[in-house]
Amino acid sequence: MHAPLLEVQGLTHRYGTRAACNNISFSLYSGEVLAVVGESGSGKTTLLRCLSGQLRPDAGCVMFETRNAGAVDVWGMSEATRRMLARTDWGFVHQNPRDGLRLDVSAGANIGERLMAIGARHYGNIRGEARAWMSKVELDVQRMDESPAAFSGGMQQRVQIARNLVSRPRLVFMDEPTAGLDVSVQARLLDLLRGLACDLGLSAIIVTHDLAVARLLAHRTLVMHDGCVVEEGLTDQVLDDPQQAYTQLLVSSALPA
Amino acid sequence: MKNKKLIEINRLCKHFVLHQQDGLRLPVLHGVSLSAEAGECVAVTGGSGAGKSTLLKCLYANYRTQAGSARVRHLDVWIDMASAHAREVLAVRRYTIGYVSQFLRVIPRVAALDIVMAPMLAVGMEAQVSRRRAQVLLERLHIASRLWTLPPATFSGGEQQRINIARGFAASPPVMLLDEPTAALDDANRGAVIELIREARRRGAAVLGIFHDEAVRDAVATRHFELHPVAAHA
Ligand SMILES: Nc1ncnc2c1ncn2[C@@H]1O[C@H](COP(=O)(O)OP(=O)(O)OP(=O)(O)O)[C@@H](O)[C@H]1O
Ligand SMILES: [Mg+2]
């Protein structure tokens, strides 16, 4: 059995005296999609930021299995190494695409940027890859040279996903990737993500308050409440036979997932 | 092939605790033991609420259990679904168990044919071969070919159930769990499902099924296993 891609132990982060993440431990294996569900304020985004090198936790460790150097402590390395890892091995899809895109350059350039960051120099190749990803995320390649500022929210989210996946990251973090979109746009985006996750064998951690998103995309699910993981397991198990009082409340309050 | 045990459930216990009902404890399975060999079809019987669906769901690890074991022979290794790790459970589901639930859980925007092909592609069957077998199954289950490229969300209950059946049988898994597979079907389709189950037995599958329709049960089952409701104090 392979070592986990990500191993989290005792992760804690406080804002003042309140623990937004309280002693969280779990592992993620290669090819696994993990959903983190819970109501707003339960600590999901804080957890994601601590895992992805954006927010230093107060305690605990996050071990990431690198391509060549085995498991490394994400918060034990230099800032420069961490930034390098974020560019080469991770992707981060923000809830608001405007936080993850550069609106002053074209959609194509947004997608190509990460390839350049990992050393691609041949303009034609970069453009070709960007074009291929435009169509993979079902965007009109004709609009590759337009700024995403003029795109709809759903289209911007597609650009953001393409921008993150083009460099084949080994782990993708997504924070509510479908929130704030119209229901029909959401459905298309979910379908796209489901297809990409299958085809690419993606390893991903998806934060969502929408249990249907977890059902559709995630192999396993963690349930967070008040900064703690209260339950975890196979997604269908957690949703169909929830054990904890909080999970039962969450599942019974949701529309059928 | 003969006498090869594929399912072994031992003293399995399952109860639900309903936290929103003041922690009401609902016992469903109490010390259930049952095994099935290759070529057998065991019909699980018992009144409504006796726990028939629950038993199948525990073996599929869709439900958790409190005690006992629910083992399945997976690539010649016994795996206890009640205690296996998530990744192990997923592997057993992919390669070893075909589960036909009572209702199809549709995936938005995925066509019927692709739904049926998915389990075959997942075990590495070639796309061409998978497509051909999916088509044959859909034909046998009388799904009009104009529906094949449509997502089943708008299909009738019976049509959805037949997509579900085709998907469950597609990859010819050695263990089959069937929860009222013929409930919403007409005579012709009931006949088609009976034939599929018999074929599965002939190729050496162990089938655990819930069949309310007595004629279907008599046509496919090699024996019965009756579940009795658990007394509330159990
Ligand atoms: N997820 C669940 N949460 C709580 N209780 C449940 C759950 N699933 C089943 N039960 C309860 O377990 C008992 C057995 O249900 P089950 O569906 O297994 O019965 P069954 O024998 O299949 O009945 P039927 O013939 O009506 O389908 C019932 O009392 C049911 O309410
Ligand atoms: Mg039932």
CSV table of C-alpha atoms in Angstrom, one decimal, chain A residues 1-2 29 32 138 187-188 191-192 194 215-216 219-220 231-234 236-238 240-241 243-245 248-249 252 257, chain B residues 14-21 60-66 81 85-90 93-94 105-110:
chain,number,residue,atom,x,y,z
A,1,MET,CA,0.0,0.0,0.0
A,2,HIS,CA,1.3,3.4,-0.9
A,29,TYR,CA,-4.6,8.9,-0.7
A,32,GLU,CA,-9.1,10.1,-3.8
A,138,GLU,CA,-16.4,23.5,-22.5
A,187,ALA,CA,-25.1,21.2,-12.6
A,188,ARG,CA,-23.0,21.6,-15.7
A,191,ASP,CA,-20.7,17.2,-14.3
A,192,LEU,CA,-17.5,18.7,-15.7
A,194,ARG,CA,-17.0,14.7,-12.1
A,215,ARG,CA,-22.4,12.7,-3.1
A,216,LEU,CA,-21.6,13.3,-6.7
A,219,HIS,CA,-15.2,9.0,-2.4
A,220,ARG,CA,-15.0,10.0,1.3
A,231,GLU,CA,-17.7,12.0,11.6
A,232,GLU,CA,-15.9,10.6,8.5
A,233,GLY,CA,-16.4,7.7,6.2
A,234,LEU,CA,-17.4,6.7,2.7
A,236,ASP,CA,-22.7,7.2,0.8
A,237,GLN,CA,-22.2,5.8,4.3
A,238,VAL,CA,-22.0,9.2,6.0
A,240,ASP,CA,-27.2,7.3,4.3
A,241,ASP,CA,-26.4,6.1,7.7
A,243,GLN,CA,-24.0,8.1,13.2
A,244,GLN,CA,-23.5,11.4,15.0
A,245,ALA,CA,-26.4,13.7,16.1
A,248,GLN,CA,-28.1,13.3,11.3
A,249,LEU,CA,-29.4,16.9,11.7
A,252,SER,CA,-32.2,15.5,7.5
A,257,ALA,CA,-28.9,14.4,-2.0
B,14,LYS,CA,-27.3,-3.5,13.3
B,15,HIS,CA,-29.3,-0.9,15.0
B,16,PHE,CA,-30.1,2.7,14.3
B,17,VAL,CA,-29.9,5.5,16.9
B,18,LEU,CA,-32.2,8.3,16.0
B,19,HIS,CA,-30.6,11.3,17.7
B,20,GLN,CA,-33.4,13.6,16.7
B,21,GLN,CA,-35.9,11.3,18.4
B,60,TYR,CA,-22.4,-3.4,0.6
B,61,ALA,CA,-21.0,-1.3,3.4
B,62,ASN,CA,-23.6,1.4,2.6
B,63,TYR,CA,-24.7,1.0,6.2
B,64,ARG,CA,-22.4,0.5,9.2
B,65,THR,CA,-22.8,-2.3,11.7
B,66,GLN,CA,-22.3,-2.7,15.4
B,81,MET,CA,-17.2,-5.1,4.7
B,85,HIS,CA,-11.1,0.6,5.1
B,86,ALA,CA,-12.9,3.0,2.7
B,87,ARG,CA,-10.5,2.2,-0.2
B,88,GLU,CA,-10.9,-1.5,0.3
B,89,VAL,CA,-14.6,-1.2,0.3
B,90,LEU,CA,-14.5,0.8,-3.0
B,93,ARG,CA,-17.6,-2.7,-4.9
B,94,ARG,CA,-15.8,-2.2,-8.2
B,105,ARG,CA,-29.8,7.4,-8.3
B,106,VAL,CA,-29.4,9.4,-11.4
B,107,ILE,CA,-26.2,11.3,-12.2
B,108,PRO,CA,-27.1,14.6,-14.0
B,109,ARG,CA,-26.2,14.7,-17.7
B,110,VAL,CA,-24.9,11.1,-18.0
